[in-house]
XYZ file of C-alpha atoms in Angstrom:
665
model
C 42.128 34.467 89.664
C 39.335 32.204 90.820
C 36.204 34.342 90.591
C 33.816 31.806 92.083
C 34.711 30.659 95.625
C 32.921 27.387 94.926
C 35.377 26.567 92.142
C 38.221 26.860 94.638
C 36.889 23.715 96.325
C 38.452 21.767 93.450
C 41.863 23.309 94.042
C 44.525 20.630 94.497
C 42.416 17.935 92.854
C 43.040 16.412 89.444
C 39.998 17.605 87.509
C 39.377 16.333 83.988
C 36.928 17.621 81.383
C 35.761 14.686 79.254
C 34.993 16.887 76.275
C 36.814 18.478 73.362
C 34.221 21.247 73.062
C 36.046 24.598 72.822
C 32.974 26.299 74.250
C 32.935 24.210 77.441
C 36.682 24.642 77.781
C 36.303 28.425 77.518
C 33.408 28.622 80.004
C 35.242 26.646 82.696
C 38.578 28.342 82.061
C 36.992 31.779 82.418
C 35.951 31.055 86.017
C 39.447 29.976 87.004
C 38.987 26.215 87.090
C 42.221 24.317 86.489
C 41.667 21.078 84.642
C 42.954 18.731 81.980
C 41.071 17.966 78.785
C 40.709 14.273 77.908
C 38.071 13.846 75.181
C 35.820 10.867 75.716
C 35.927 7.918 73.340
C 32.337 7.000 74.148
C 30.316 6.652 70.964
C 27.203 8.769 71.323
C 24.892 6.110 69.960
C 22.489 5.326 72.798
C 19.101 4.119 71.628
C 16.886 7.172 72.087
C 13.736 5.052 72.100
C 14.752 3.569 75.476
C 14.458 6.940 77.196
C 11.086 8.281 78.260
C 12.210 11.924 78.268
C 14.866 13.685 76.147
C 16.769 14.968 79.200
C 17.340 11.370 80.319
C 19.191 10.696 77.077
C 21.414 13.772 77.559
C 22.186 12.891 81.182
C 23.030 9.263 80.384
C 25.248 10.287 77.459
C 27.110 12.748 79.711
C 27.464 10.052 82.330
C 28.897 7.539 79.890
C 31.347 10.106 78.534
C 32.653 10.865 82.019
C 32.825 7.229 83.127
C 34.690 6.197 79.969
C 37.418 8.746 80.695
C 37.506 7.938 84.422
C 38.019 4.241 83.699
C 40.515 4.747 80.872
C 42.901 7.222 82.485
C 44.513 4.894 85.060
C 45.550 2.553 82.236
C 46.204 4.883 79.298
C 47.399 7.983 81.184
C 48.822 6.168 84.229
C 47.030 8.466 86.659
C 43.673 8.408 88.387
C 41.658 11.633 88.295
C 39.796 12.937 91.319
C 36.923 14.450 89.376
C 35.758 13.886 85.788
C 33.187 16.216 84.252
C 31.056 15.039 81.334
C 28.410 17.014 79.471
C 26.071 16.524 76.533
C 23.893 19.202 74.959
C 20.860 18.436 72.813
C 18.054 20.417 71.265
C 14.508 19.061 71.500
C 11.309 20.086 69.781
C 8.013 18.208 69.807
C 9.695 15.350 71.673
C 12.380 14.863 69.001
C 16.078 15.015 69.877
C 18.284 17.066 67.569
C 22.012 16.551 67.937
C 24.815 17.699 65.642
C 23.829 17.657 61.947
C 25.471 15.037 59.766
C 25.594 17.236 56.675
C 24.088 20.390 55.193
C 20.775 18.717 54.368
C 20.525 17.479 57.935
C 21.250 21.007 59.188
C 18.540 22.334 56.871
C 16.056 19.796 58.207
C 16.848 20.760 61.799
C 16.742 24.516 61.311
C 13.550 24.320 59.233
C 11.907 22.443 62.082
C 13.021 25.127 64.578
C 11.982 28.092 62.418
C 9.330 30.231 64.078
C 8.988 27.869 67.032
C 10.078 27.579 70.629
C 12.329 24.668 71.513
C 14.331 23.394 74.478
C 18.089 23.223 74.855
C 19.003 20.542 77.394
C 22.460 19.941 78.795
C 23.074 16.833 80.859
C 26.068 17.054 83.195
C 27.744 14.204 85.070
C 30.367 14.636 87.794
C 32.270 11.415 88.511
C 34.209 11.200 91.774
C 37.033 8.664 91.568
C 38.064 7.108 94.861
C 41.081 4.794 94.633
C 41.116 2.215 97.408
C 44.134 0.715 99.167
C 43.781 -2.434 97.043
C 44.228 -0.285 93.897
C 40.560 -0.687 92.973
C 38.674 2.486 92.183
C 35.157 3.388 93.222
C 33.178 5.670 90.933
C 30.432 7.813 92.378
C 28.327 9.810 89.952
C 26.321 12.969 90.484
C 24.279 14.119 87.512
C 21.724 16.769 86.649
C 20.383 18.640 83.668
C 19.469 22.190 82.809
C 16.790 23.346 80.367
C 16.635 26.653 78.504
C 13.733 27.631 76.243
C 14.720 29.288 72.957
C 12.430 30.869 70.355
C 13.538 31.158 66.723
C 12.308 33.869 64.410
C 10.618 32.874 61.163
C 13.541 32.060 58.879
C 13.496 32.581 55.127
C 15.059 30.026 52.799
C 17.786 32.534 51.958
C 18.659 33.128 55.605
C 18.652 29.401 56.305
C 21.045 28.538 53.511
C 23.277 31.561 54.137
C 23.707 30.382 57.712
C 24.223 26.740 56.721
C 26.780 27.733 54.072
C 28.748 29.616 56.749
C 29.689 26.198 58.160
C 28.775 27.161 61.710
C 25.925 24.643 62.225
C 27.991 21.527 61.590
C 29.465 20.935 65.066
C 26.616 22.240 67.175
C 23.552 20.568 68.692
C 20.433 21.593 66.826
C 22.553 23.078 64.059
C 23.188 26.530 65.513
C 25.502 28.411 67.863
C 23.776 31.128 69.845
C 27.067 32.795 70.816
C 28.006 33.505 67.193
C 26.143 33.935 63.897
C 23.341 31.713 65.163
C 22.361 34.438 67.592
C 20.753 36.236 64.657
C 18.200 33.435 64.368
C 17.032 33.734 67.981
C 14.049 35.862 68.951
C 14.283 35.270 72.714
C 15.526 32.821 75.342
C 14.228 31.922 78.795
C 16.853 30.472 81.104
C 20.622 30.094 81.275
C 22.384 31.536 78.207
C 25.566 29.534 78.858
C 23.471 26.356 78.909
C 22.620 27.043 75.259
C 26.301 27.666 74.546
C 27.094 24.227 75.957
C 27.558 24.226 79.730
C 25.208 25.349 82.571
C 27.816 27.106 84.706
C 25.414 28.469 87.317
C 23.878 25.066 87.996
C 27.309 23.423 88.011
C 28.557 25.827 90.693
C 25.476 25.182 92.811
C 26.195 21.497 92.499
C 29.766 21.934 93.676
C 28.478 23.977 96.597
C 26.333 21.018 97.629
C 29.262 18.632 97.312
C 31.613 20.696 99.427
C 29.208 22.561 101.681
C 31.074 23.183 104.973
C 27.790 23.779 106.766
C 26.877 20.100 106.743
C 27.168 18.735 110.271
C 27.290 15.270 111.761
C 24.151 13.160 111.257
C 22.609 15.755 108.946
C 20.274 13.983 106.515
C 20.003 15.042 102.900
C 17.030 14.023 100.808
C 17.565 13.735 97.084
C 15.823 12.365 94.045
C 18.863 11.684 91.877
C 21.174 8.725 92.235
C 24.694 8.522 93.512
C 26.260 5.690 91.588
C 29.034 3.670 93.070
C 28.582 0.709 90.779
C 31.056 0.132 87.992
C 28.518 -1.861 85.998
C 27.867 -0.379 82.574
C 24.259 0.848 82.651
C 23.917 1.001 78.900
C 22.737 -2.585 79.060
C 19.655 -1.201 80.792
C 19.359 2.596 80.722
C 16.250 2.500 82.839
C 18.261 1.065 85.723
C 19.322 4.587 86.686
C 17.092 6.511 89.003
C 16.881 9.468 86.662
C 15.105 7.256 84.161
C 11.973 6.966 86.188
C 8.684 5.685 84.933
C 6.189 8.309 83.780
C 3.910 6.825 86.355
C 6.139 8.294 89.031
C 6.233 12.062 88.852
C 8.485 12.308 91.900
C 11.072 9.518 92.031
C 11.704 7.820 95.364
C 14.047 9.790 97.583
C 17.145 8.331 99.144
C 18.413 9.289 102.601
C 22.158 9.569 103.139
C 23.757 10.363 106.457
C 26.820 12.581 106.225
C 29.447 11.926 108.872
C 32.308 14.297 109.611
C 35.630 12.575 109.064
C 36.697 8.950 109.128
C 35.895 6.219 109.628
C 32.265 6.806 108.647
C 32.842 9.205 105.779
C 31.080 7.848 102.676
C 34.133 8.700 100.535
C 37.334 8.122 102.574
C 40.692 9.727 101.788
C 41.718 8.966 98.239
C 45.169 7.775 97.243
C 46.410 8.206 93.706
C 48.895 6.222 91.674
C 51.473 8.992 91.978
C 51.557 8.360 95.734
C 49.867 11.619 96.695
C 46.795 11.549 98.836
C 43.885 13.829 98.158
C 43.153 16.336 100.931
C 41.251 14.819 103.830
C 38.158 16.920 103.390
C 35.096 15.694 105.223
C 32.961 17.596 102.768
C 34.265 15.272 100.049
C 31.516 12.931 101.226
C 29.175 12.342 98.362
C 25.959 14.321 98.315
C 23.551 13.538 95.545
C 22.683 16.067 92.924
C 19.668 18.188 92.362
C 17.260 16.919 89.799
C 15.997 19.327 87.183
C 13.523 21.777 88.660
C 10.726 22.740 86.340
C 10.283 26.160 87.872
C 13.797 26.700 89.129
C 13.081 25.304 92.591
C 15.658 23.032 94.145
C 14.577 19.465 94.813
C 16.643 19.250 97.959
C 15.562 19.568 101.541
C 17.141 18.870 104.894
C 15.504 16.948 107.683
C 16.540 17.473 111.242
C 15.733 14.017 112.494
C 18.766 11.895 113.217
C 19.196 8.438 111.771
C 21.706 5.757 112.703
C 25.120 6.449 111.183
C 26.150 4.413 108.191
C 29.406 2.588 107.632
C 32.059 3.985 105.345
C 30.794 1.879 102.455
C 27.151 2.690 103.267
C 26.367 4.757 100.199
C 27.882 2.069 98.028
C 25.588 -0.525 99.576
C 22.678 1.839 99.183
C 23.466 2.403 95.522
C 23.771 -1.289 94.768
C 20.395 -1.861 96.370
C 19.002 1.054 94.392
C 20.197 -0.463 91.124
C 18.563 -3.747 92.047
C 15.346 -1.906 92.823
C 15.384 -0.143 89.469
C 16.050 -3.426 87.695
C 12.996 -4.849 89.393
C 10.942 -1.826 88.397
C 12.027 -2.247 84.793
C 11.001 -5.893 84.733
C 7.640 -5.071 86.306
C 7.100 -2.306 83.746
C 7.637 -4.847 80.970
C 5.385 -7.395 82.668
C 2.637 -4.815 83.135
C 3.136 -3.247 79.720
C 0.111 -5.010 78.271
C -2.068 -3.521 81.033
C -0.892 -0.023 80.185
C -1.605 -0.652 76.493
C -5.075 -1.954 77.228
C -5.826 1.006 79.506
C -4.754 3.336 76.685
C -6.825 1.460 74.115
C -9.886 1.368 76.366
C -9.742 5.062 77.235
C -9.303 5.890 73.558
C -12.172 3.646 72.469
C -14.483 5.115 75.139
C -13.518 8.635 73.941
C -12.294 9.737 77.373
C -9.839 12.163 75.807
C -12.409 13.649 73.425
C -14.784 14.233 76.328
C -12.149 16.009 78.404
C -10.995 18.025 75.406
C -14.502 19.442 75.019
C -15.140 19.757 78.761
C -11.835 20.033 80.642
C -11.889 19.992 84.432
C -14.603 17.362 84.936
C -14.836 15.419 88.168
C -14.828 11.629 88.103
C -18.614 11.336 88.470
C -19.148 13.754 85.589
C -16.802 11.767 83.376
C -18.651 8.551 84.296
C -21.967 10.132 83.299
C -20.481 11.419 80.057
C -19.169 7.949 79.206
C -22.296 6.203 80.493
C -20.045 3.962 82.562
C -19.834 2.887 86.203
C -18.343 5.360 88.663
C -15.941 2.821 90.162
C -14.667 1.626 86.806
C -14.329 5.165 85.470
C -12.359 6.350 88.496
C -9.965 3.402 88.209
C -9.442 4.109 84.499
C -8.905 7.842 85.101
C -6.393 7.206 87.875
C -4.512 4.724 85.680
C -4.382 7.287 82.876
C -3.010 9.887 85.303
C -0.265 7.468 86.354
C 0.627 6.906 82.688
C 0.900 10.621 81.986
C -2.185 10.644 79.741
C -4.319 12.764 82.076
C -3.690 15.357 84.763
C -5.649 15.602 87.995
C -6.037 18.993 89.597
C -7.486 20.028 92.909
C -11.237 20.379 92.870
C -14.142 20.826 95.236
C -13.750 17.286 96.589
C -10.911 14.866 97.194
C -11.303 13.195 93.796
C -10.171 16.325 91.969
C -10.793 17.368 88.379
C -9.372 15.717 85.273
C -7.810 17.271 82.182
C -5.948 15.942 79.162
C -2.175 16.017 79.354
C -0.139 17.593 76.559
C 0.515 14.077 75.239
C -3.182 13.273 74.948
C -4.052 16.627 73.441
C -1.637 15.960 70.634
C -2.160 12.265 69.865
C -5.389 11.027 71.469
C -8.003 13.594 70.491
C -10.081 12.979 67.357
C -9.714 16.422 65.806
C -5.950 16.708 66.386
C -3.895 16.761 63.148
C -1.585 14.225 64.828
C -4.325 11.972 66.161
C -3.373 8.303 66.465
C -6.831 7.091 67.450
C -7.105 5.118 64.221
C -3.870 3.317 64.970
C -5.084 2.706 68.542
C -8.230 1.020 67.220
C -6.221 -1.118 64.793
C -3.811 -2.119 67.570
C -6.679 -2.988 69.904
C -8.962 -4.804 67.486
C -6.377 -6.495 65.259
C -2.799 -6.502 66.554
C -3.787 -7.339 70.150
C -5.603 -10.476 68.998
C -2.753 -11.496 66.716
C -0.162 -11.305 69.492
C -2.205 -13.538 71.768
C -1.002 -16.338 69.457
C 2.660 -15.306 69.612
C 3.985 -18.368 71.446
C 2.469 -20.799 68.968
C 3.622 -18.679 66.071
C 7.204 -18.577 67.372
C 7.266 -22.335 67.944
C 5.895 -23.084 64.478
C 7.480 -20.173 62.596
C 4.095 -19.268 61.132
C 2.632 -15.877 60.289
C 0.525 -14.497 63.151
C -2.084 -13.376 60.633
C -2.466 -16.955 59.448
C -3.137 -18.126 63.018
C -6.355 -16.125 63.301
C -7.679 -16.187 59.734
C -8.090 -18.447 56.769
C -5.144 -16.794 55.024
C -3.230 -19.350 52.973
C -1.097 -17.072 50.747
C 1.634 -14.531 51.292
C -0.774 -11.709 50.431
C -0.713 -9.798 53.709
C -3.792 -7.748 52.857
C -6.082 -10.605 51.844
C -7.591 -10.765 55.324
C -7.014 -7.097 56.186
C -9.272 -6.005 53.316
C -11.760 -8.874 53.655
C -14.584 -6.536 54.691
C -15.157 -2.780 54.647
C -15.036 -2.409 58.448
C -11.598 -4.004 58.769
C -10.352 -2.197 55.687
C -11.521 1.194 56.935
C -9.996 0.557 60.360
C -6.658 -0.317 58.771
C -6.797 2.761 56.532
C -7.429 4.973 59.566
C -4.401 3.436 61.249
C -2.179 4.103 58.216
C -3.596 7.623 57.899
C -2.626 8.399 61.504
C 0.898 7.025 61.082
C 1.407 9.008 57.872
C 0.092 12.199 59.473
C 2.526 11.896 62.391
C 5.585 10.503 60.596
C 5.036 12.150 57.221
C 6.404 15.648 57.972
C 9.761 14.274 59.188
C 10.072 12.030 56.124
C 9.014 14.733 53.669
C 11.479 17.283 55.037
C 14.340 14.830 55.596
C 15.762 15.762 52.171
C 15.303 18.557 49.649
C 12.941 17.034 47.082
C 12.215 20.265 45.215
C 14.019 19.075 42.063
C 11.314 16.478 41.487
C 8.211 17.864 39.755
C 6.034 14.732 39.808
C 5.783 12.026 42.455
C 3.938 8.733 42.798
C 3.190 7.344 46.269
C 2.895 3.590 45.736
C 0.485 2.108 48.254
C -0.231 5.669 49.411
C -3.530 4.637 51.014
C -5.441 7.754 52.145
C -3.127 10.289 50.508
C -1.880 11.784 53.760
C 1.765 11.633 52.656
C 0.858 12.925 49.197
C -0.940 15.987 50.551
C 2.013 16.665 52.818
C 4.369 16.545 49.834
C 2.174 18.897 47.811
C 2.092 21.340 50.704
C 5.869 21.220 51.257
C 6.713 21.473 47.554
C 4.276 23.831 45.774
C 5.555 22.899 42.289
C 5.105 19.171 42.778
C 2.096 17.133 41.668
C 1.550 13.785 43.383
C -0.264 10.610 42.330
C -1.509 8.174 44.964
C -1.460 4.643 43.542
C -3.328 1.938 45.477
C -5.819 -0.884 45.132
C -9.244 0.020 43.716
C -11.030 -0.804 46.983
C -8.705 1.604 48.830
C -9.004 4.421 46.305
C -12.780 4.054 46.547
C -12.673 5.011 50.251
C -9.944 7.660 50.016
C -12.449 10.510 49.898
C -13.363 9.733 53.516
C -9.968 11.087 54.585
C -9.058 13.719 51.981
C -12.174 15.204 50.388
C -11.947 15.892 46.629
C -10.800 19.394 45.741
C -8.570 19.761 48.777
C -5.560 20.040 46.483
C -5.832 19.632 42.720
C -2.151 18.628 42.565
C -2.993 15.342 44.316
C -4.749 12.639 42.327
C -5.664 8.999 42.935
C -5.122 6.138 40.481
C -6.380 2.604 41.125
C -4.189 -0.385 40.380
C -1.996 -3.186 41.680
C 1.688 -2.236 41.709
C 2.686 -5.878 41.241
C 0.441 -6.501 38.237
C -0.353 -3.197 36.524
C 1.697 -0.513 34.789
C 2.991 2.184 37.121
C 2.188 5.866 36.530
C 5.107 7.926 35.216
C 6.840 10.130 37.805
C 10.160 11.770 38.697
C 9.999 10.434 42.248
C 8.530 7.173 43.546
C 7.691 6.697 47.218
C 7.547 3.417 49.136
C 6.448 4.214 52.687
C 5.907 1.197 54.968
C 5.723 -1.103 51.934
C 8.880 -3.178 51.517
C 8.909 -4.712 55.011
C 5.570 -6.429 54.304
C 6.649 -8.580 51.357
C 8.841 -11.585 50.581
C 12.263 -11.033 49.031
C 10.938 -12.191 45.641
C 8.108 -9.667 45.773
C 10.440 -6.886 46.925
C 12.867 -7.523 44.058
C 9.994 -7.733 41.564
C 8.614 -4.369 42.699
C 12.012 -2.641 42.745
C 12.810 -4.041 39.308
C 9.519 -2.713 37.990
C 10.174 0.753 39.433
C 13.730 0.744 38.055
C 12.497 -0.166 34.562
C 9.975 2.694 34.714
C 12.519 5.269 35.906
C 14.806 7.336 33.715
C 18.273 8.455 34.919
C 17.938 11.037 37.675
C 14.578 9.760 38.929
C 14.319 9.282 42.674
C 13.074 6.494 44.922
C 12.207 7.453 48.501
C 11.995 4.506 50.909
C 10.525 5.126 54.361
C 10.628 2.363 56.967
C 11.773 1.722 60.506
C 15.527 1.267 60.014
C 17.035 -1.324 62.327
C 20.425 -0.762 63.910
C 23.255 -2.463 62.059
C 23.673 -5.039 64.848
C 19.876 -5.577 65.069
C 19.668 -4.546 68.724
C 17.078 -1.858 68.114
C 14.933 0.044 67.766
C 12.468 -2.069 69.682
C 9.517 -0.764 67.649
C 10.859 -2.412 64.515
C 11.938 -5.622 66.219
C 8.604 -6.022 67.994
C 6.847 -5.483 64.675
C 8.987 -8.252 63.206
C 7.481 -10.634 65.790
C 4.404 -10.733 63.564
C 6.445 -13.240 61.504
C 4.843 -12.018 58.310
C 6.178 -12.895 54.862
C 8.476 -9.853 54.864
C 11.197 -8.687 57.246
C 12.643 -5.600 58.923
C 15.953 -4.291 57.602
C 18.691 -1.831 58.452
C 19.361 1.289 56.375
C 22.364 -0.476 54.863
C 20.245 -3.457 53.810
C 17.614 -1.222 52.199
C 20.407 0.669 50.465
C 21.859 -2.569 49.100
C 18.429 -3.513 47.732
C 18.153 -0.236 45.846
C 21.715 -0.449 44.525
C 21.047 -3.936 43.180
C 18.360 -2.386 40.972
C 20.360 0.508 39.590
C 19.850 3.202 42.231
C 22.595 5.093 44.039
C 21.787 5.942 47.639
C 22.305 9.690 48.016
C 20.885 10.335 51.494
C 19.869 8.415 54.622
C 17.988 10.087 57.470
C 17.193 8.674 60.900
C 14.368 11.077 61.638
C 13.760 10.247 65.335
C 10.095 9.996 64.342
C 8.086 6.839 63.622
C 9.721 6.297 60.248
C 13.204 6.831 58.807
C 13.980 7.715 55.213
C 16.397 6.813 52.406
C 16.678 8.469 49.000
C 18.036 6.661 45.953
C 18.676 8.162 42.517
C 18.497 6.130 39.300
C 21.873 5.778 37.620
């Protein structure tokens, strides 16, 4: 029996679920929906760095799953579906996306990160309407949305973690747990849709169907929406930001589209559909496409009706509208790239002027008060504040006057405030004072194939740090940058694998000791040596005062020239990409000769995709045309294996740095 009258709207239509998930199958079956299951062949390998928000990744993955099935069925199954449903569930915490764990260690890393914390479970859903035309071509119109549920884990002991992992339950579930089974024991509370955590937001899905087939819609009724309807068959993976759901952070409310719904032919946006088996779908005027609701942060629906009439549109009107929309988004994407340097400079300037520190100490200041605090002009300050609001770095709230009051956003509180443990202000200063100037010579460097560093200094050797450490100011600025990167990326690298079997570690080129102190904290039985140049060790106390942890020590030396300290585990974090192949092989050979069987070598870098199409952070860094090069995980693994190490684990951490662990044969 169909329990939900909305579900009955799909009666008589060929509905396909593009998922093999037994949980989604059970949820939809339990409400009486009749459908076929055709698992999608879409490889869930979208570049996460291209998406500004985690939910955009989930929605686009769901969309690609559904479209792949919709396009394949007419050829492989010899029938065209009416409706294809795609879904993708992810877990996010601190901006990181957690999908299904690759192995037990990956599950341990995920669950350890969730322990004692609140996280989000996001399910993106895509509904593809397939409309076969008289000329046998098929139009695809997509409605998508996402649902978010907040989940809080209890503090989990090591025993509980491993007992749960050993049960095998985490291995096929986003975030490494299933709330409907044993994983429910890990959960302290949830806020939102329980079934969304299981894998499919049934309540939201039914509301969406109600919008699609709402019999109350009358002629010339206008629906406003902020999510696309997609009639284009162009594959958007080439440019994920070409979909309206992938809006710029500068636009908190994406542009709304107006669609006129006409009752019946010939102006129905989705005319009667004819399938390959000769049957025609029911001539239902409500089959006209109505765009979906976007995610509502407080459960409010982003849909409103306007009573004003607009000229009716032709039967292909929404298609024309969608094509124009795609073109508009393409233009926006290009403009974002063109203006990217302005956004960077606004960020650097606000950071250098300590805007975020000021507002952290005195939140809710008006523009004039901020100008006085910065000792800057009112006009210039207001322009900078407004730009930062548009970039999501600040929030403006209603105040006594029209200008409003300014506060730091969550993003700024975490990364742009001096006393934050995750502060990247040092890296901002390095990017502004050093990298910015280097990249102004990019064209010449590309034409000549010369190192950018060499274009702005007297550097004549392949020693990357000759100019970087030429004076204490530049050296200290660079060390602050590396300290910030290690503080942010270090935890993900340190917990990527279980390193507890190693009792001593040596962080080669460990700079300020940030990674070393993180290791000592994560592994109480481990002692760590930071090995770096004498001039670096001399300044290390500025960052980690002596006595902070007696299991962390500093040793001065040159890892190319001097003998390496003995250790069970050696760490090369952001080291290998800087040097020539000869230098890399010399260093790895030296480490291999020092190691005994069973010793470990942890390499942490930005791992390029195998086909070198991403991530953009690594490929943009490679534009520096330094003596070294960026590599994929496979290439780093091959390097280690050529020097007697067996790669035991590889982790793409979704943080700034990835990790690879090799063990000496």
